[in-house]
C-alpha cells in the first residue's frame, strides 16, 4: 500500500517536471508525434488517421460519420484518463477534443477541420483552440493546413503545416506511405517533422509498417528516431472497433499503452466476411419508375445501372442470403426487364435465393418474374398470358376523306415508315419482318419460362392458347406462382421460406456501398456511360449537338479509359445521327467504345451504333432498319372543305417546293401541290445517295462488302438475336455486359476497382413532378404524350428523308420507354 501511495505522488511530479521542461522549449502547440500519439501509423498510411486532427485533407476519404475515443495510461493507470481524445469524422468535416491532466493541471484542446478536393489531391484546414491551464501548457490558438497527394493506388504523400497566429512558431510535416500491392493489405510508411527553431538534420521522424492480413484486423510496428518503438493491433467488428498499442524504449522495456474504441461507420471485418451466417435479404423496389438517369434531387425513381449494380453487390455481400423484389405495379420496358433477369440468374448461381412479389403480370412481366425461386402473387392479382401481337391501323382513307393526300417515297421494300398513312393494309414485306420479330420474342420467352418453371412445351402452349387469364387461385393451381400474399407480409413469407427469420435491408446498406474508401488510394480509373435516348435530332431527343460535346469530353479525359454508349433510339435526322457517330469514331481512335443497344436502336439508332469496337444487343432489341424513307402530305381537297386559301411570291423555279398550309396545334404541313417529275427526281437522287452512304458506312464499320450489307439492309428491322447471326452486332447482352467488355478492352480488368461517370449530366430535379405536387395533379397529366410528341417531330420534318422506324413501331417503343428521356 505504501508503494502504491508513493507512486501516485511521485509519478505526477515527474510528469509535471517533464512537461514543464518540454514545453519551455516550445511555444503554442505540442510537437507532431506527441500530439498524434494515438496514431498507430503515419496519417496517410492506415484508414483515416485521426479524422483530420493530424492531416485535415484526409477527410476527403471519409464516407460515413465515425467517432473514436482514445486514451493513454502514460501518466496514470488504465482508468485514470489523464490523457484522452475524442475524434469525430464525417465526409469533409472533422472535430476533435483532446484532454491533458497532469498533477492537477488540465488543458483541453479543440480542433475543427474541413477538406475539399478529390481522391488524387485534397486540401484541408483546421483551427485549434484551447481551454484550461493554457499558460502552464504554453498553448496558443493555431491553424493547420494540409494536403494529401495520391496520384495512384501505390503512393500517398501528406504535407501539413501548423502555425500560431503570429507565425513565431510553426512546424512542417511530411508523411509518406507506399502500398506494394496497391491495396490495404500492407503499407510501408515514414514521416518527418521540422519546427522553425530546428535545423534540417535535427527534425524528428518515424518509420514503420501496417498490415491488414485479414479483413479488419490490422497490425502495426513503428520506430521513432529517439529509439522508441510502438506495436499496435486493431480489431474491427463492423460498426464497432477496438485497438491498442504499446510503447517501448530502446531496451524494449514497456513504457505505456494507448487504447481506442470506435463506433459508427461500417468497416471491413472478419466476422461478416468469414464467420457469421448470412442473415439478410436485400430489398429491391421495382414498383418505382425506372429510367436510364435520375435527376440529381428529389427523384425516387430507379436507374437501370444502379439496380444492376445492386444485384451484383448483393451477390458478393457475405451477409446476404437472398433478394426480395417488390414488383407490384411495375412498368419497365422489356429489354430492361431482360437485363435485370440475366443479372438475377447470375445472382442465383451463387446459391442465393430470389423472391419476387407481384400483383399483375402480362407476358413480359411474367417472363421477368419467372426467374425467381419463389413467386408471390397478390390474392386479388391477375396474370394474363395471351402471347404476342404486332398490328396497326391504316389512315389513308381517313386522310383522303379529310382532303389530305399522302405520297410515300419508298425505294427499299422493308422501310415501312409511311405505311400507316399511305396504305390501307400491311405490305407483304412488313408482314414478313413483323412476324419474324413476334415469332422470335414468343420463342425465347417460352424457352426461358419453361426452363425456370419446369413446364413442358405442351403445358406452356396450353397456358397461352387455351387458358390465357389466371386469377390468383388459378395461377397457384397451374404452378405459375408459388404462394399468394402481399408485400406487407414479406417478413413472414421469408421466414417460412428460409425456415428462420431474415431481416430486410435496402440496397444502400449493402456492403459494397458501406465499406470505407481507404482500400484504394487516388482516383479509380473511370468508364464513361453515355446515353442516347430518343429520336435523333439536334436540339431535342438525343440532343445531338450537346451529346457530341459529351462524347468529346469523355474522349479527352485521360482518366476515362473506355466509353460505353447506350442507344435507345428509333432514328430520325441523318445529320443528328452522323454528328454523334462521327464523334464516336474519333473516340474509338483513342480508347475502346462499346455500344449497348436498348429496346430500339434502329435506322438512325443503328447509325449511332455502327462505329463501336463491340456492338451489343439484347435478344429482343429492335435494330437494323438500315434505309431511308420520306413522304409528304398535300392538298387533295382540304382547301375546299375548310375554305382556307394560300398565296405566295417567289423567285426561283422550285422555291415553292413544299409550300402550303401548316395545320395549327399539330404543326402539320400540307403542301399546296404534289411534286413535279423534276422535283421527284431530285428527291429520289437525294434518298438513294443517302442510302448508299449509309450502307457504305456500315460496310466499312463492320468490315464487310457493300453488297453484303445491302442484302440485309433495305430498311429491314431485325431482332438482336437475328442481328447477331447476320453480323450487325457482335454479341448478346446488356449494359452490364458492355461495362465488363469495356473493363477488359481498357486494361482495367474485371474484378478490379473502377468508377462509372455518366453523361449527359442529369437535370437538377424534375420540374413537372414538382409542379404536379404543388397543384395536385399527376406528372403524366402535365407531360405531353410521347407518341404525340414524336408525331409532331415527324410532321415537322415532312418531306425530309429520314432514318427512322415506322410510326406504328413507335406505339411499342413509347409504351415501353415512357420517362426514359
Coordinates of C-alpha atoms in Angstrom, one line a residue, residues 168-474:
X168 CA 6.5 32.9 -34.4
X169 CA 6.2 29.2 -34.0
X170 CA 5.4 26.8 -36.8
X171 CA 6.0 23.2 -37.9
X172 CA 6.0 21.3 -41.2
X173 CA 5.4 17.6 -41.5
X174 CA 5.8 15.2 -44.4
X175 CA 4.3 11.7 -44.3
X176 CA 4.9 9.1 -47.0
X177 CA 3.3 5.7 -47.4
X178 CA 3.7 3.1 -50.1
X179 CA 1.4 0.1 -50.8
X180 CA 3.4 -2.6 -52.6
X181 CA 0.2 -4.5 -53.5
X182 CA -1.8 -1.4 -54.3
X183 CA -4.4 -2.2 -51.6
X184 CA -5.0 -2.1 -47.9
X185 CA -3.1 -5.3 -47.2
X186 CA 0.3 -3.7 -46.4
X187 CA 1.7 -0.2 -46.2
X188 CA 5.2 0.9 -45.5
X189 CA 5.3 4.4 -44.1
X190 CA 7.5 7.1 -42.7
X191 CA 7.1 10.7 -41.6
X192 CA 9.4 13.7 -40.9
X193 CA 8.6 16.8 -38.9
X194 CA 10.6 20.0 -38.5
X195 CA 10.0 23.1 -36.3
X196 CA 11.0 26.6 -37.2
X197 CA 13.7 26.5 -34.4
X198 CA 15.4 23.3 -35.7
X199 CA 18.0 22.6 -38.3
X200 CA 17.1 20.3 -41.1
X201 CA 19.2 17.5 -39.8
X202 CA 17.6 17.8 -36.3
X203 CA 14.0 17.0 -37.4
X204 CA 12.2 14.1 -35.8
X205 CA 11.0 11.1 -37.8
X206 CA 9.5 7.7 -37.6
X207 CA 9.0 4.7 -39.9
X208 CA 7.1 1.5 -39.9
X209 CA 4.7 -0.9 -41.5
X210 CA 0.9 -1.5 -41.3
X211 CA -0.6 -4.9 -42.2
X212 CA -4.2 -5.9 -42.7
X213 CA -3.8 -9.6 -43.5
X214 CA -7.4 -10.4 -42.6
X215 CA -10.4 -8.1 -43.1
X216 CA -10.5 -5.5 -40.3
X217 CA -7.5 -7.0 -38.3
X218 CA -4.7 -4.5 -38.5
X219 CA -1.2 -4.8 -37.0
X220 CA 1.4 -2.1 -36.9
X221 CA 5.0 -1.6 -35.9
X222 CA 6.7 1.7 -35.8
X223 CA 10.2 3.0 -34.9
X224 CA 11.0 6.6 -33.8
X225 CA 14.2 8.4 -34.1
X226 CA 14.7 8.6 -30.3
X227 CA 14.9 4.8 -30.2
X228 CA 11.3 4.4 -29.2
X229 CA 9.1 1.7 -30.6
X230 CA 5.3 1.1 -30.8
X231 CA 3.4 -2.0 -31.7
X232 CA -0.4 -1.9 -32.2
X233 CA -3.3 -4.1 -33.1
X234 CA -6.8 -3.2 -34.2
X235 CA -9.9 -5.4 -34.4
X236 CA -13.0 -4.3 -36.4
X237 CA -16.4 -5.8 -35.8
X238 CA -18.2 -3.9 -38.5
X239 CA -19.6 -0.7 -37.0
X240 CA -17.5 -1.1 -33.8
X241 CA -13.8 -1.4 -33.5
X242 CA -11.2 -1.6 -30.7
X243 CA -7.5 -1.1 -30.8
X244 CA -4.4 -0.8 -28.6
X245 CA -0.7 -0.1 -29.0
X246 CA 2.2 -0.4 -26.7
X247 CA 5.2 1.8 -26.4
X248 CA 8.7 0.5 -25.7
X249 CA 12.1 2.2 -25.0
X250 CA 15.4 1.3 -26.7
X251 CA 15.8 -1.6 -24.3
X252 CA 12.4 -2.8 -25.2
X253 CA 11.1 -2.0 -21.7
X254 CA 7.4 -1.3 -21.7
X255 CA 6.6 2.4 -21.4
X256 CA 2.8 2.8 -21.7
X257 CA -0.2 1.8 -23.7
X258 CA -2.9 3.6 -25.7
X259 CA -6.4 2.3 -26.2
X260 CA -9.2 3.3 -28.6
X261 CA -12.8 2.4 -29.2
X262 CA -14.5 3.3 -32.5
X263 CA -18.3 3.4 -33.2
X264 CA -20.2 4.5 -36.4
X265 CA -19.0 3.8 -39.9
X266 CA -19.1 0.3 -41.3
X267 CA -15.6 -1.3 -41.7
X268 CA -14.2 -4.4 -43.1
X269 CA -14.4 -7.2 -40.6
X270 CA -13.6 -10.9 -40.4
X271 CA -16.9 -11.7 -38.7
X272 CA -19.1 -10.7 -41.7
X273 CA -16.7 -12.0 -44.3
X274 CA -15.8 -15.4 -42.9
X275 CA -17.7 -16.2 -39.7
X276 CA -21.3 -15.0 -39.4
X277 CA -24.1 -16.8 -41.2
X278 CA -25.9 -14.7 -43.8
X279 CA -29.0 -13.2 -42.1
X280 CA -30.3 -10.5 -44.5
X281 CA -32.3 -10.3 -47.7
X282 CA -31.7 -7.3 -49.9
X283 CA -34.9 -5.4 -50.6
X284 CA -35.1 -4.1 -54.2
X285 CA -38.2 -2.0 -55.0
X286 CA -39.1 -2.2 -58.7
X287 CA -42.5 -0.7 -58.1
X288 CA -40.9 2.7 -58.7
X289 CA -40.3 4.0 -62.2
X290 CA -37.1 3.0 -64.0
X291 CA -35.0 5.3 -66.2
X292 CA -31.5 5.5 -67.5
X293 CA -30.7 8.5 -65.4
X294 CA -32.2 10.0 -62.3
X295 CA -32.5 13.7 -61.5
X296 CA -29.9 14.9 -59.0
X297 CA -32.5 15.9 -56.4
X298 CA -35.9 14.7 -55.3
X299 CA -36.0 11.7 -57.6
X300 CA -37.2 8.4 -56.1
X301 CA -37.0 6.5 -59.4
X302 CA -34.6 3.7 -60.1
X303 CA -31.9 3.8 -62.7
X304 CA -31.0 0.7 -64.7
X305 CA -27.3 0.9 -63.8
X306 CA -27.9 1.2 -60.1
X307 CA -30.2 -1.8 -59.9
X308 CA -27.8 -3.9 -62.0
X309 CA -25.0 -2.9 -59.6
X310 CA -27.1 -3.5 -56.5
X311 CA -27.9 -7.1 -57.6
X312 CA -24.2 -7.7 -58.2
X313 CA -23.3 -6.1 -54.9
X314 CA -25.8 -8.4 -53.1
X315 CA -24.2 -11.4 -54.8
X316 CA -20.8 -10.7 -53.3
X317 CA -22.1 -9.5 -49.9
X318 CA -21.4 -12.3 -47.4
X319 CA -24.2 -11.1 -45.2
X320 CA -26.9 -11.6 -47.9
X321 CA -28.7 -14.8 -48.4
X322 CA -31.2 -13.6 -51.0
X323 CA -33.1 -10.8 -52.7
X324 CA -36.7 -9.8 -52.2
X325 CA -38.2 -7.8 -55.0
X326 CA -41.3 -5.7 -54.9
X327 CA -42.5 -5.9 -58.5
X328 CA -46.1 -4.7 -57.8
X329 CA -47.3 -2.0 -60.2
X330 CA -44.1 -2.5 -62.2
X331 CA -43.7 -0.7 -65.5
X332 CA -40.3 -1.4 -67.1
X333 CA -39.6 -1.9 -70.7
X334 CA -39.0 -5.4 -72.0
X335 CA -35.3 -5.1 -72.7
X336 CA -34.5 -3.6 -69.2
X337 CA -36.5 -6.5 -67.7
X338 CA -34.4 -9.0 -69.7
X339 CA -31.2 -7.3 -68.5
X340 CA -32.4 -7.5 -64.9
X341 CA -33.4 -11.1 -65.4
X342 CA -30.0 -12.0 -66.6
X343 CA -28.4 -10.3 -63.6
X344 CA -30.7 -12.2 -61.3
X345 CA -29.8 -15.5 -63.0
X346 CA -26.1 -14.7 -62.3
X347 CA -27.0 -13.9 -58.7
X348 CA -28.7 -17.3 -58.3
X349 CA -25.6 -19.0 -59.5
X350 CA -24.0 -18.1 -56.1
X351 CA -26.6 -20.2 -54.4
X352 CA -28.6 -17.3 -53.1
X353 CA -32.4 -17.0 -53.4
X354 CA -34.7 -14.7 -55.3
X355 CA -38.2 -14.0 -54.1
X356 CA -40.5 -11.8 -56.2
X357 CA -43.8 -10.2 -55.2
X358 CA -46.3 -9.1 -58.0
X359 CA -49.9 -8.1 -58.3
X360 CA -50.5 -8.3 -62.0
X361 CA -48.4 -9.7 -64.8
X362 CA -48.6 -9.9 -68.6
X363 CA -46.1 -11.7 -70.9
X364 CA -43.1 -9.5 -70.4
X365 CA -43.5 -9.1 -66.6
X366 CA -44.2 -12.8 -66.1
X367 CA -41.1 -13.6 -68.2
X368 CA -39.1 -11.5 -65.8
X369 CA -40.6 -12.8 -62.5
X370 CA -40.3 -16.4 -63.7
X371 CA -36.6 -16.1 -62.8
X372 CA -37.4 -16.3 -59.1
X373 CA -37.0 -19.2 -56.7
X374 CA -40.4 -18.2 -55.3
X375 CA -43.1 -16.1 -56.9
X376 CA -45.7 -14.4 -54.6
X377 CA -48.9 -13.2 -56.2
X378 CA -51.4 -10.9 -54.6
X379 CA -54.6 -12.7 -53.6
X380 CA -56.5 -10.3 -55.8
X381 CA -53.9 -10.3 -58.6
X382 CA -54.2 -11.4 -62.2
X383 CA -51.8 -13.0 -64.7
X384 CA -52.6 -12.6 -68.4
X385 CA -50.6 -14.7 -70.9
X386 CA -52.0 -14.1 -74.4
X387 CA -48.8 -14.4 -76.4
X388 CA -47.6 -11.5 -78.6
X389 CA -49.1 -9.4 -81.4
X390 CA -48.0 -6.7 -83.7
X391 CA -50.7 -4.8 -85.6
X392 CA -51.5 -1.4 -86.9
X393 CA -54.2 1.0 -88.0
X394 CA -54.1 2.5 -91.5
X395 CA -55.3 6.0 -92.1
X396 CA -55.0 6.5 -95.8
X397 CA -58.8 6.5 -96.4
X398 CA -59.4 8.7 -93.3
X399 CA -56.9 11.3 -94.6
X400 CA -58.5 11.2 -98.1
X401 CA -61.9 11.9 -96.6
X402 CA -60.3 15.0 -94.9
X403 CA -58.9 16.1 -98.3
X404 CA -55.3 15.3 -97.4
X405 CA -53.3 13.3 -99.9
X406 CA -50.2 11.2 -98.9
X407 CA -47.2 10.4 -101.1
X408 CA -44.9 7.7 -99.9
X409 CA -41.4 7.5 -101.3
X410 CA -40.3 4.0 -100.6
X411 CA -37.4 2.6 -102.6
X412 CA -36.4 -0.1 -100.1
X413 CA -39.0 -2.7 -99.6
X414 CA -38.8 -3.2 -95.8
X415 CA -38.7 0.5 -94.9
X416 CA -42.3 0.8 -94.0
X417 CA -42.4 4.0 -92.0
X418 CA -45.2 5.6 -94.1
X419 CA -47.4 2.5 -94.4
X420 CA -49.7 3.6 -91.7
X421 CA -50.5 6.8 -93.6
X422 CA -50.1 5.8 -97.2
X423 CA -51.7 2.3 -97.3
X424 CA -54.9 0.5 -96.3
X425 CA -53.3 -2.7 -95.1
X426 CA -49.9 -4.2 -94.2
X427 CA -47.4 -4.9 -97.0
X428 CA -46.0 -8.3 -97.5
X429 CA -42.5 -7.2 -96.6
X430 CA -43.7 -5.5 -93.4
X431 CA -45.7 -8.6 -92.5
X432 CA -42.7 -10.8 -93.0
X433 CA -40.4 -8.7 -90.7
X434 CA -43.1 -8.2 -88.1
X435 CA -43.9 -11.9 -88.0
X436 CA -40.3 -12.8 -87.5
X437 CA -40.0 -10.4 -84.6
X438 CA -43.1 -11.8 -82.9
X439 CA -42.0 -15.4 -83.5
X440 CA -38.6 -14.8 -82.0
X441 CA -40.0 -13.0 -79.0
X442 CA -42.5 -15.7 -78.4
X443 CA -39.9 -18.5 -78.7
X444 CA -37.2 -17.0 -76.4
X445 CA -39.8 -16.1 -73.7
X446 CA -41.2 -19.5 -74.0
X447 CA -37.8 -21.2 -73.6
X448 CA -36.9 -19.1 -70.5
X449 CA -40.3 -19.6 -68.7
X450 CA -40.2 -23.4 -69.4
X451 CA -36.7 -23.7 -68.0
X452 CA -37.5 -21.6 -64.9
X453 CA -40.9 -23.0 -64.0
X454 CA -40.4 -26.6 -65.3
X455 CA -43.2 -26.6 -67.8
X456 CA -43.3 -29.0 -70.7
X457 CA -43.9 -27.5 -74.1
X458 CA -47.4 -28.9 -74.2
X459 CA -48.2 -27.4 -70.8
X460 CA -46.8 -24.0 -71.8
X461 CA -48.8 -23.9 -75.1
X462 CA -52.0 -24.8 -73.2
X463 CA -51.5 -21.9 -70.8
X464 CA -51.1 -19.5 -73.7
X465 CA -53.6 -20.8 -76.2
X466 CA -56.4 -22.2 -74.1
X467 CA -56.4 -20.6 -70.6
X468 CA -54.8 -17.1 -71.0
X469 CA -56.4 -15.5 -67.9
X470 CA -55.4 -16.6 -64.5
X471 CA -56.9 -15.4 -61.2
X472 CA -54.6 -15.7 -58.2
X473 CA -56.2 -19.1 -57.3
X474 CA -55.8 -20.3 -60.9

